[in-house]
Coordinates of C-alpha atoms and ligand atoms in Angstrom, one line a residue:
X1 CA -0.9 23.4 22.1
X2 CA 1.3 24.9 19.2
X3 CA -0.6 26.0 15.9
X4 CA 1.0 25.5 12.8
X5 CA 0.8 28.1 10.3
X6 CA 1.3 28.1 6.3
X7 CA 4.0 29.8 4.7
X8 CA 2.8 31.5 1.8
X9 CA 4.3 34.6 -0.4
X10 CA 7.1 35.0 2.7
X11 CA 5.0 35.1 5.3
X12 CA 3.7 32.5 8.1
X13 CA 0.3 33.0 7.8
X14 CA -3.1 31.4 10.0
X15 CA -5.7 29.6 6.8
X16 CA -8.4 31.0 6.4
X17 CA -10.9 28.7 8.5
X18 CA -10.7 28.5 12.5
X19 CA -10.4 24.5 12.3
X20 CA -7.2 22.8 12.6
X21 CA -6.0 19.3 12.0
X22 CA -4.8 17.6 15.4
X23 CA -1.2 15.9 15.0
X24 CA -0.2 12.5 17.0
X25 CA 3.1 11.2 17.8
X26 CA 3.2 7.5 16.3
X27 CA 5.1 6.5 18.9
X28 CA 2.9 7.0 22.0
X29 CA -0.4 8.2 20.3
X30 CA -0.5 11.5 22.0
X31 CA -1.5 14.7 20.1
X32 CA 1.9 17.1 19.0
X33 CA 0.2 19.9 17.4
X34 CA -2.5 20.9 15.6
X35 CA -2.0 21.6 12.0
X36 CA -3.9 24.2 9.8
X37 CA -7.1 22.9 8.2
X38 CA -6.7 25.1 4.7
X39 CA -9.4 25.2 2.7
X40 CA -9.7 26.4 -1.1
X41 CA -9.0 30.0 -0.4
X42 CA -5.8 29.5 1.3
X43 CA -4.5 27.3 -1.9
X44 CA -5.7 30.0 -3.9
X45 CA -4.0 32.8 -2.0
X46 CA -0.9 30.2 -2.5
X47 CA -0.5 29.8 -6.2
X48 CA -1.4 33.3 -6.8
X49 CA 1.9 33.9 -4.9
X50 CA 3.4 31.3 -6.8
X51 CA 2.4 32.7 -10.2
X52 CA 3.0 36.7 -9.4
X53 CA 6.5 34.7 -8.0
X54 CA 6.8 32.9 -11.3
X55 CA 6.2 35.9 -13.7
X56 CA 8.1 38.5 -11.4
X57 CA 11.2 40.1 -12.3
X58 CA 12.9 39.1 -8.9
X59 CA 13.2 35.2 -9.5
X60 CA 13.1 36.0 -13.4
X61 CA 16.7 37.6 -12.3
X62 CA 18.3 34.6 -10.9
X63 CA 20.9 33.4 -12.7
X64 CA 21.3 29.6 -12.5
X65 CA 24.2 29.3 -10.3
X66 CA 22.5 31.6 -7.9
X67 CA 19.3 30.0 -7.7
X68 CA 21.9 26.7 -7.5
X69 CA 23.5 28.9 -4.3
X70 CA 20.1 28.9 -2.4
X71 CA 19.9 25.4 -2.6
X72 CA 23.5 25.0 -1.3
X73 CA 22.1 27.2 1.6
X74 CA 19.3 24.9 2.0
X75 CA 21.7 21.9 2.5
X76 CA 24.2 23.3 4.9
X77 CA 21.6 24.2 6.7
X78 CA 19.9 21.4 6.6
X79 CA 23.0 19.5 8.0
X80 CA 23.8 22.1 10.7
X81 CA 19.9 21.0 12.3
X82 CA 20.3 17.3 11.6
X83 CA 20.0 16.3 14.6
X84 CA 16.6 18.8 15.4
X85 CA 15.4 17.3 11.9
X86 CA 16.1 13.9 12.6
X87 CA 13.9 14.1 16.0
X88 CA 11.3 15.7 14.6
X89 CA 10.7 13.5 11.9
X90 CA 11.0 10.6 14.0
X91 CA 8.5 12.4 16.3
X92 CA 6.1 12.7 13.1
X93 CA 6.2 9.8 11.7
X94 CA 7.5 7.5 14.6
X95 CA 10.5 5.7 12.1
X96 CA 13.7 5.3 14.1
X97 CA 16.2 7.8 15.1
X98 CA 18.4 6.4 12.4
X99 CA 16.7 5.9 9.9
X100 CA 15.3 9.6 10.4
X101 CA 18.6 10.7 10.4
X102 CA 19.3 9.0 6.9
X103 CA 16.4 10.7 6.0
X104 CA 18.1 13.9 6.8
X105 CA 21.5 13.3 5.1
X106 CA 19.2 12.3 1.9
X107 CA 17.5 15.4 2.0
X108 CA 20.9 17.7 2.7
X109 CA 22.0 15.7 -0.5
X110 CA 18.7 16.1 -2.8
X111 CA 19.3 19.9 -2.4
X112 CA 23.3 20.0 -2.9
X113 CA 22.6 17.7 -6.2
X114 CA 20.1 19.8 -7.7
X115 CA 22.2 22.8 -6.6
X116 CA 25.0 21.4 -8.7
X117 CA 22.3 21.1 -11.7
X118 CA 20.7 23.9 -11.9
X119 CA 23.3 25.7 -14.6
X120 CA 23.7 22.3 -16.5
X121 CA 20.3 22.3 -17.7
X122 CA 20.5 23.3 -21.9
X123 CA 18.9 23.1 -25.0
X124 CA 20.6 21.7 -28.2
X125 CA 21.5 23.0 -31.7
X126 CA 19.8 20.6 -34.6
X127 CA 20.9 20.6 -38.0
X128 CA 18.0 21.3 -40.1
X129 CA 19.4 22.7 -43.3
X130 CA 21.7 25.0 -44.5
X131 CA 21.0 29.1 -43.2
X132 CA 18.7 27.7 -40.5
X133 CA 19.6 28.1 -36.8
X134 CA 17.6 25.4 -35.2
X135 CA 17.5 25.6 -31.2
X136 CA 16.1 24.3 -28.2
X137 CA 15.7 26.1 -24.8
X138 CA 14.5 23.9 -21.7
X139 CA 12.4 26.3 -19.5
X140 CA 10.8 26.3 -16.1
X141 CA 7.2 24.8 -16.2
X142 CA 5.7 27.8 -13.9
X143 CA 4.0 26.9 -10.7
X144 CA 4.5 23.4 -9.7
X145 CA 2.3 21.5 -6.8
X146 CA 4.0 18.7 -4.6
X147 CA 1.6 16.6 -2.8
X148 CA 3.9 14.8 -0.6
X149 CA 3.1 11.5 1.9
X150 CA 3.9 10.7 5.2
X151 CA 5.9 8.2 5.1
X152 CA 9.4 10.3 4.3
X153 CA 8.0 13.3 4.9
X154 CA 11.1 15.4 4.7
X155 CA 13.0 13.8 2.1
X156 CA 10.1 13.2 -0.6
X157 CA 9.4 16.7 -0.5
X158 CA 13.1 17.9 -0.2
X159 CA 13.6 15.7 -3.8
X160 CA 11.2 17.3 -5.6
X161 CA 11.0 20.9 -4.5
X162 CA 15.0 21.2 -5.1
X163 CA 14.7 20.2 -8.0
X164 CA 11.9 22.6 -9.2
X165 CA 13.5 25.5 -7.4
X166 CA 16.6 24.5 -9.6
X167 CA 15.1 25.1 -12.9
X168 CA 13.6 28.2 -12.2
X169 CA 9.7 27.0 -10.7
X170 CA 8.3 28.1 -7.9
X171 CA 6.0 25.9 -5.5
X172 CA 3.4 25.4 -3.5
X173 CA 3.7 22.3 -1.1
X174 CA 1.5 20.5 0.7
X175 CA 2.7 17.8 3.3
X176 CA 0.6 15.5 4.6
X177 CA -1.8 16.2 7.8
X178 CA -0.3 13.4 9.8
X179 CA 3.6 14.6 9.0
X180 CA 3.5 18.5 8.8
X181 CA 6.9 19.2 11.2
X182 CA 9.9 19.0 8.5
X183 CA 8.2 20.3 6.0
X184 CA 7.8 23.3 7.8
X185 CA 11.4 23.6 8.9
X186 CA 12.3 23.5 5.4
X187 CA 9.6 27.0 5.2
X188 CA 11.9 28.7 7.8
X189 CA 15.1 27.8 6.4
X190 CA 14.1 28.8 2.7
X191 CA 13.0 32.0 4.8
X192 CA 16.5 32.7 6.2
X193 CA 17.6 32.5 2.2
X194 CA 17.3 35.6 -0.1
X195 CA 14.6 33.0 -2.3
X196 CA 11.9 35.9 -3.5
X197 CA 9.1 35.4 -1.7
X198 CA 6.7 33.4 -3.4
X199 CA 8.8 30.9 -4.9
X200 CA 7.9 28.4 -2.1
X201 CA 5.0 28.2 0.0
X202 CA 3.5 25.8 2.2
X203 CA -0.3 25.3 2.5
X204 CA -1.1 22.1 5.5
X205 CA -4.5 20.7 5.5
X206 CA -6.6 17.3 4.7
X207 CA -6.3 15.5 1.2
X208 CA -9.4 15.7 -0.2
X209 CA -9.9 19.6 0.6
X210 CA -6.5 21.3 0.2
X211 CA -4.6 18.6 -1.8
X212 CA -7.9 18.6 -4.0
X213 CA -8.1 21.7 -4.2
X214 CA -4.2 22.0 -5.6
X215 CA -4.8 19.3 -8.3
X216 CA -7.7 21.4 -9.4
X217 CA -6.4 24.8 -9.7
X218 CA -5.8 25.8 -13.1
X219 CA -2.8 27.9 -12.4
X220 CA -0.8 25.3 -11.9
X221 CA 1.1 23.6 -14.2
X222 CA 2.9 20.5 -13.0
X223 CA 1.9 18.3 -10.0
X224 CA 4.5 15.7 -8.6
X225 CA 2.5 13.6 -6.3
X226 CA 3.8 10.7 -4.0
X227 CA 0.9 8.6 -2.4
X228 CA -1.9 5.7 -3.2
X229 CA -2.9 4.2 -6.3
X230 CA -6.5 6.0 -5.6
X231 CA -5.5 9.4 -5.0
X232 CA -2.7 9.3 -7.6
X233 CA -5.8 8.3 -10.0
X234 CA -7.7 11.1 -8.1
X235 CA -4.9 13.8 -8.5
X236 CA -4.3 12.5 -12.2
X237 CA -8.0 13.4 -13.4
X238 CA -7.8 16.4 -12.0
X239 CA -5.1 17.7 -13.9
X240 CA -6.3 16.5 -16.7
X241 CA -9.1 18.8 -16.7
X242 CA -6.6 21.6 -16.9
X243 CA -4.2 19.6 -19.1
X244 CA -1.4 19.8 -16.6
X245 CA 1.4 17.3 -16.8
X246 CA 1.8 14.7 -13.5
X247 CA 4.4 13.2 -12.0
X248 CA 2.9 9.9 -10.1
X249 CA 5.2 7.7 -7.9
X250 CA 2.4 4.9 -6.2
X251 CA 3.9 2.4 -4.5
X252 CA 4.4 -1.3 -5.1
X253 CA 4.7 -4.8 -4.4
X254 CA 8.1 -4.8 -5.1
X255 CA 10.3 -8.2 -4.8
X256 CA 13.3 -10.1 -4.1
X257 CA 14.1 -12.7 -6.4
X258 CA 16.6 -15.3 -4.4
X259 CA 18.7 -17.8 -6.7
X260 CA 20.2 -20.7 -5.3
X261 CA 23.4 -19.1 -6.1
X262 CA 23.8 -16.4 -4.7
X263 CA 25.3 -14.9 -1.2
X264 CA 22.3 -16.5 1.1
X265 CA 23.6 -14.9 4.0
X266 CA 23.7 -11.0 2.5
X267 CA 19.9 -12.0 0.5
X268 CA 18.5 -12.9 3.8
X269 CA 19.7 -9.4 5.3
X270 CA 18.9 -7.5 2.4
X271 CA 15.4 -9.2 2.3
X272 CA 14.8 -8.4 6.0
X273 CA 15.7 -5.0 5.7
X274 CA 14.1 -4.0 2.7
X275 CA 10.8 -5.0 4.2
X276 CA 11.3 -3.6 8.0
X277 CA 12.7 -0.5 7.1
X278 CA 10.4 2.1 8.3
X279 CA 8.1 -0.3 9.5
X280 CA 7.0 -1.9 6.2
X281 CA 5.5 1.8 5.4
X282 CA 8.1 2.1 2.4
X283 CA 6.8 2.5 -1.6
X284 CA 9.8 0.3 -2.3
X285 CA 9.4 -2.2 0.8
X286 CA 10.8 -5.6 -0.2
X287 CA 7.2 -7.1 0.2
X288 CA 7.7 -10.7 -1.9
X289 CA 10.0 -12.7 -1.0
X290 CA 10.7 -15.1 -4.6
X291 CA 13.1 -18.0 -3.7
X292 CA 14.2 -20.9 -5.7
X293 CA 13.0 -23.9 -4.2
X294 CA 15.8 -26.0 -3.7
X295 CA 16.5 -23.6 -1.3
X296 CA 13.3 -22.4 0.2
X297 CA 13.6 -24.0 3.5
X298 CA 16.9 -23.3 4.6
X299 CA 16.6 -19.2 3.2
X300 CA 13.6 -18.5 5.0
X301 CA 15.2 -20.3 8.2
X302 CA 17.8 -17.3 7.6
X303 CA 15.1 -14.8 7.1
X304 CA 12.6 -15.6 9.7
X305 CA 15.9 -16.5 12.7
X306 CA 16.9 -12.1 11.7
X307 CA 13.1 -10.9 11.5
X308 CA 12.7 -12.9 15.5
X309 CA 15.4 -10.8 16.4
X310 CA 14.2 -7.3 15.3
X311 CA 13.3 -5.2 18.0
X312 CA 10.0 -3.1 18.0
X313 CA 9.5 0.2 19.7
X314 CA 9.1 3.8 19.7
X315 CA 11.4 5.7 17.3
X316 CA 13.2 7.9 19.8
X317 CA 15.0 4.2 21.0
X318 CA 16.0 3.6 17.7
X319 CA 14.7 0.0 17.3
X320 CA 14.8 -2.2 14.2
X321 CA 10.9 -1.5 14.0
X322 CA 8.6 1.7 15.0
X323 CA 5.5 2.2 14.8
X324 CA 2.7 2.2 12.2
X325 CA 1.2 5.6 11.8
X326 CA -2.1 5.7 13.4
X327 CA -4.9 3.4 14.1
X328 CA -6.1 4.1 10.4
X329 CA -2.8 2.3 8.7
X330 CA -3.0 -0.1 11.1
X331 CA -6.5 -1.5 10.4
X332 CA -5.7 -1.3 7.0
X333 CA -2.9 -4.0 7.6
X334 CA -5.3 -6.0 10.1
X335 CA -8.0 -6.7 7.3
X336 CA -4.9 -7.9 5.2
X337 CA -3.9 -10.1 7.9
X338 CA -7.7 -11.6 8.5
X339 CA -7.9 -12.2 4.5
X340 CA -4.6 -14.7 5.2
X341 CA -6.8 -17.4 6.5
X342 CA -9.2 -17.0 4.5
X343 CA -6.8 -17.2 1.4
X344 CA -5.6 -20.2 3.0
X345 CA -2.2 -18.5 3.5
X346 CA 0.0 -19.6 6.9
X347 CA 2.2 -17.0 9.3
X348 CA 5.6 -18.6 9.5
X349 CA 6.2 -15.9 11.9
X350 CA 4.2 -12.7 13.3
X351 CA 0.8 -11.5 12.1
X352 CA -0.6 -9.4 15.2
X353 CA -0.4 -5.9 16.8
X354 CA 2.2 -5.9 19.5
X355 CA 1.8 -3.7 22.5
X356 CA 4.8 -2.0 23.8
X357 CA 5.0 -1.1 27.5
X358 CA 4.4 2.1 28.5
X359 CA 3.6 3.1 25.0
X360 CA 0.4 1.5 24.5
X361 CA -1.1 4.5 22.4
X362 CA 1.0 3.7 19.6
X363 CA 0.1 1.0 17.1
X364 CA 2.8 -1.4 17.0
X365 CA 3.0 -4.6 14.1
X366 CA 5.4 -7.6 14.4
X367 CA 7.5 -8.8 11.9
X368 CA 5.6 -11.0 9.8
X369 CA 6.0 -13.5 7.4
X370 CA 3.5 -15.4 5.0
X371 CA 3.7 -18.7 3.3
X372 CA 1.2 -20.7 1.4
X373 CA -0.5 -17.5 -0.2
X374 CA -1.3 -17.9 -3.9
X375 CA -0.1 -15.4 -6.0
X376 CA -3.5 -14.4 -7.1
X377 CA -4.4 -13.5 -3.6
X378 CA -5.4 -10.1 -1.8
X379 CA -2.0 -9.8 0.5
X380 CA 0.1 -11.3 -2.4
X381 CA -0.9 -8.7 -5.0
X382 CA -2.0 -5.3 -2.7
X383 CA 0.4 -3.1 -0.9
X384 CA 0.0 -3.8 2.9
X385 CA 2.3 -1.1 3.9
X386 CA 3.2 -3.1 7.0
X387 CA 6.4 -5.4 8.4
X388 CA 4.8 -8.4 6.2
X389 CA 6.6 -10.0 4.1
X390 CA 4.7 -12.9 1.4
X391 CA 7.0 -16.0 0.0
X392 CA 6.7 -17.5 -2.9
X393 CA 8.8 -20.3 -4.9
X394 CA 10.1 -21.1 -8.0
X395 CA 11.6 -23.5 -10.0
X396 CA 13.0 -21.8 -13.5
X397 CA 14.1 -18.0 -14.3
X398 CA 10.9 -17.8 -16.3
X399 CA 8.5 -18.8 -13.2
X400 CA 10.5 -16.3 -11.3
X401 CA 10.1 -13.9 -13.8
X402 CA 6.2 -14.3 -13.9
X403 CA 5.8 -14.1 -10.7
X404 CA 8.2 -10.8 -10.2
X405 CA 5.4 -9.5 -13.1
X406 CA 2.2 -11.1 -11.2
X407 CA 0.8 -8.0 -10.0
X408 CA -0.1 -4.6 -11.3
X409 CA 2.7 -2.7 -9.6
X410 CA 6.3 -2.2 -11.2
X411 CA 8.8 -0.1 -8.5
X412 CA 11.5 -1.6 -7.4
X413 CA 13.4 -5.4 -8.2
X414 CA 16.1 -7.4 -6.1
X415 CA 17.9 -9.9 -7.7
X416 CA 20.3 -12.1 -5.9
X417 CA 22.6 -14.7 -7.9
X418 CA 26.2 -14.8 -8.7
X419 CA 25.2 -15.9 -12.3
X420 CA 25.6 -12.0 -13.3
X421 CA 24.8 -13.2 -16.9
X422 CA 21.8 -14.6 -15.2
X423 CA 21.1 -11.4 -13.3
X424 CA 21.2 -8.9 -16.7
X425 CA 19.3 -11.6 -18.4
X426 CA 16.5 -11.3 -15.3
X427 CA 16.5 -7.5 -15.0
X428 CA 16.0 -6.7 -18.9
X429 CA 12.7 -9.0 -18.4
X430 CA 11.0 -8.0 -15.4
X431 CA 9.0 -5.3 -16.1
X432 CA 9.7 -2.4 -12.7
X433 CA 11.6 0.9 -12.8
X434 CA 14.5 0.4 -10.7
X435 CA 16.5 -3.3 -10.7
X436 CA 19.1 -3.7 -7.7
X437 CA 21.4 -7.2 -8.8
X438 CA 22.9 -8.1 -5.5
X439 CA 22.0 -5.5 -3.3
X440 CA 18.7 -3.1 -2.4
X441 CA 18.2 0.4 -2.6
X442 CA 22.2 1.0 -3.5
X443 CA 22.9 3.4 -0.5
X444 CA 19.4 5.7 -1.5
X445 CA 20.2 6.7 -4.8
X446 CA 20.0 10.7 -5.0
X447 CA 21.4 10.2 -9.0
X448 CA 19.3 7.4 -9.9
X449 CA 16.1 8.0 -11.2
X450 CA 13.1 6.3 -9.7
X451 CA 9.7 5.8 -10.9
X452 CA 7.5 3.0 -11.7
X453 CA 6.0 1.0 -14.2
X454 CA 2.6 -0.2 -14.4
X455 CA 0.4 1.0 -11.4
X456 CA 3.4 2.1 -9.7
X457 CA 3.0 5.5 -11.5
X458 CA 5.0 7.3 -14.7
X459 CA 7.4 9.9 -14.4
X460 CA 10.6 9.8 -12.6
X461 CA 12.1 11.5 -9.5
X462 CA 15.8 11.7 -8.6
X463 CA 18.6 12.1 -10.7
X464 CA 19.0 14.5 -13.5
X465 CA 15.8 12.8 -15.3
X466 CA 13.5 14.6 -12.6
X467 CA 14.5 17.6 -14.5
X468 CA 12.8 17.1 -16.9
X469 CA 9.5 17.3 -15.1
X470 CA 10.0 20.9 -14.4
X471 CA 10.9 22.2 -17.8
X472 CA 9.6 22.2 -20.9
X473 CA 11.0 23.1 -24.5
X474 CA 11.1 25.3 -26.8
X475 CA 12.6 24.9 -30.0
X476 CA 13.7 28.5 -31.9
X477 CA 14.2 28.4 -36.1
X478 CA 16.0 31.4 -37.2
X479 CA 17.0 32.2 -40.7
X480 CA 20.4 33.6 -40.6
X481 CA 20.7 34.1 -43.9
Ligands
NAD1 P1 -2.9 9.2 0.2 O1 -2.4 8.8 -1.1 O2 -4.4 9.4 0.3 O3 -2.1 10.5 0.7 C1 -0.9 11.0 0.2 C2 -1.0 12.5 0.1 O4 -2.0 12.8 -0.8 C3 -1.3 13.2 1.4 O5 -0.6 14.5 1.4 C4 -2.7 13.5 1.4 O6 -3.2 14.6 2.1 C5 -2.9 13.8 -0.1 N1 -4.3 13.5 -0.6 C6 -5.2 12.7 -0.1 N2 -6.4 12.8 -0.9 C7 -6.1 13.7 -1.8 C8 -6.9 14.2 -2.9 N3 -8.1 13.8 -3.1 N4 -6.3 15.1 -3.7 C9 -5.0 15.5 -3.6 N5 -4.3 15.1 -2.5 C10 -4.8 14.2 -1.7 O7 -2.4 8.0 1.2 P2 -3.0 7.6 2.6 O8 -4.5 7.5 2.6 O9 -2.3 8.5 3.6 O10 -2.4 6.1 2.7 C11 -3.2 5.0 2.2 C12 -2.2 4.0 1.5 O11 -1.5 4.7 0.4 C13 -1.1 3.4 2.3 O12 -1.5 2.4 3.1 C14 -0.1 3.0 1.3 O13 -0.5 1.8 0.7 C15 -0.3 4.1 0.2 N6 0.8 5.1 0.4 C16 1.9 5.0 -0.5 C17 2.9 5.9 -0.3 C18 4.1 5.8 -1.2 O14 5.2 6.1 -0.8 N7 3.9 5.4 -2.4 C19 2.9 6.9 0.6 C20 1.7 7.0 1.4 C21 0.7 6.1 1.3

């Protein structure tokens, strides 16, 4: 069976250790490859290339719009192996064909925004007084980590490592040991580029040793991490031993607030497809479900009648639902499940594993939804990471409001009503870091940042603002006369 290797100062390298990390196919449950276990030598050897990178005179050189014309590089090519891409990463992480392949246009995308950034970063001039030149400079942070998850394996690392390449970083990656195939396409393509080596390197192994180990070195000096509450606090305390700046995105319980208003008929789709996309296994999943009450019965008719119809199944047939990662995730979602009756909750639909013929390795969850749950409880407040959605009703703007705020997470918000007045006057009061008024996710949103409030993390990704992560300024007084 295939051995992955790292990709570190330019060359594919074997870590340090013999072990290796077996790999499964979500799907079926059968082993892939094995991936390399690295252990603390391997990071090291890894940010050393990225600092002698960082400080070199090679990527020193790079002007801007050359740096910005590897990154083009990166997304053409990206595009010209969609289709490889999009089957590996549905091999990986067992999401459906098309959805991998979205996955694959975002990434192509992350790289050919960034591209177009990275000579439109700039200081300012500040008036300070008369024969003073007052300056800022925004410069490259150094060596920046990216701890990246499994769930969009290719584009979560493609966001953030494009846009740390474009101001002048250099990185050190590490994917997660369930979802290590993209990540290490993106190695070979940046390998057919003329990026110095150095500038990006890949080190694969388990959290807690590798990804430790890279929130612990002191050479580096900004981590973007993408994963749990837990190991985002884990990650966090770590840098702050070295006083390294983090970027944390965490996840959510993120809601859809349905008016009586509104466009029932595009809510309910919206709602059903914010929470089955990838399988529920989505930071942003759609995982409350807030409807007025008046119109509570007849909604959830509409949602429950389209989440019957979704089709489950390996991600190579492109169904509406793959699988959930391993038998880890899975149990995860079945202790959630078990604390329903006990909270007293009901399952309007849904609730239990679902085995699919012929691929009975794989771990397979119906649609599910919830009623009856109080909002205090386990599965109404935690992130399941599952197809399961939780309802909820309201009777006033300010109950749905409350509710929208009722936990400790703060990502994403859907508001449906064609009281746009109404919509504005909702979105300035709930308290998350991105707010979709009559629609969800707005096409994937390269340009708009995303980030969370509360436990959801700080920091954002995407956009322009992510730039600011991976520079820092330096302001320059100079009497001129
Ligand atoms: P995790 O947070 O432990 O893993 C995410 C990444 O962090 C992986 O690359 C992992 O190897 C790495 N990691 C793990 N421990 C580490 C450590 N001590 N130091 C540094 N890096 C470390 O997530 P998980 O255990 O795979 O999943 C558990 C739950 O986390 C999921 O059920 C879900 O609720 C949540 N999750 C959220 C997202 C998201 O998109 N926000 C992604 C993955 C998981």
């Amino acid at each position: 069976m295939k051995v992955l290797q790292n990709y570190v100062n330019g060359k594919w390298v074997y870590a340090s250790a013999s072990e290796q990390i077996p790999v499964h196919a979500p799907s079926s449950g059968e082993q892939i490859v094995f991936c390399p276990r690295s252990k603390v030598s391997d990071i090291n050897s890894a940010v050393d290339a990225a600092s002698e990178a960082f400080e070199g005179e090679k990527w020193k050189a790079f002007k801007p719009h050359e740096r910005g014309a590897i990154l083009f590089e990166m997304a053409n090519m990206i595009r010209e192996s969609s289709d490889e891409l999009a089957h590996l990463e549905t091999l990986d992480t067992g999401k459906p064909l098309s959805q991998a392949r979205s996955d694959v246009e975002a990434a192509a995308r992350y790289f050919e925004y960034y591209a177009g950034a990275a000579d439109k970063v700039f200081g300012e001039t500040i008036p300070v007084e008369p024969g003073i030149l007052d300056y800022t400079i925004r410069e490259p942070v150094g060596v920046t980590a990216h701890i990246i998850p499994w769930n969009y394996p290719l584009q979560v690392a493609s966001r953030s490592c494009a846009a740390a390449i474009a101001t002048g970083n250099t990185v050190v990656m590490k994917p997660a040991e369930d979802t290590p195939l993209t990540a290490v396409k993106l190695a070979e393509m940046f390998d057919r580029t003329a990026l110095p080596d150095g500038v990006f390197n890949l080190v694969m192994g388990y959290g807690a040793e590798a990804g430790a180990a890279l929130s612990a070195h002191p050479f580096v000096n900004h981590i973007t991490f993408t994963g749990s509450v837990e190991t985002g606090s884990a990650v966090m305390t770590a840098a702050a031993r070295n006083i390294v700046p983090v970027t944390l995105e965490l996840g959510g319980k993120s809601p859809n607030l349905v008016f009586a208003d509104c466009d029932q008929n595009l809510a309910a789709n919206w709602v059903v497809k914010s929470i089955l996309q990838n399988a529920g296994q989505t930071c942003s999943a759609g995982s409350r479900l807030l409807v007025e009450s008046s119109v509570k019965n007849a909604f959830l008719k509409k949602v429950v009648e389209r989440m019957e119809k979704a089709v489950i199944g390996p991600g190579e047939k492109d169904p509406d639902i793959g699988p959930i990662l391993n038998g880890t995730q899975y149990e995860r979602i079945e202790e959630f499940m078990n604390a329903v009756y006990d909270e007293g909750g009901t399952f309007l639909l849904g609730g239990a594993r679902e085995v699919v013929a012929g691929y009975e390795g794989g771990y397979y969850f119906q649609p599910t939804v919830i009623d009856g749950l109080s909002s205090y409880s386990k599965v109404a407040r935690e992130e399941v990471f599952g197809p399961v959605l939780s309802v909820f009703s309201f009777d006033s703007e300010e109950e749905a409001i409350r509710l929208a705020n009722g936990t400790d997470y703060g990502l994403v918000t859907g508001i449906w009503t064609k009281d746009i007045a109404r919509g504005h006057k909702v979105a300035e009061k709930v308290k998350a870091g991105q707010i979709f008024i009559n629609n969800y996710g707005a096409g994937g949103g390269i340009q708009m940042p995303f980030g969370g409030y509360k436990k959801s993390g700080f920091g954002r990704e995407k956009g322009l603002e992510a730039l600011r992560n991976y520079t820092q300024l330096k302001n320059v007084a100079v009497r001129v006369y």
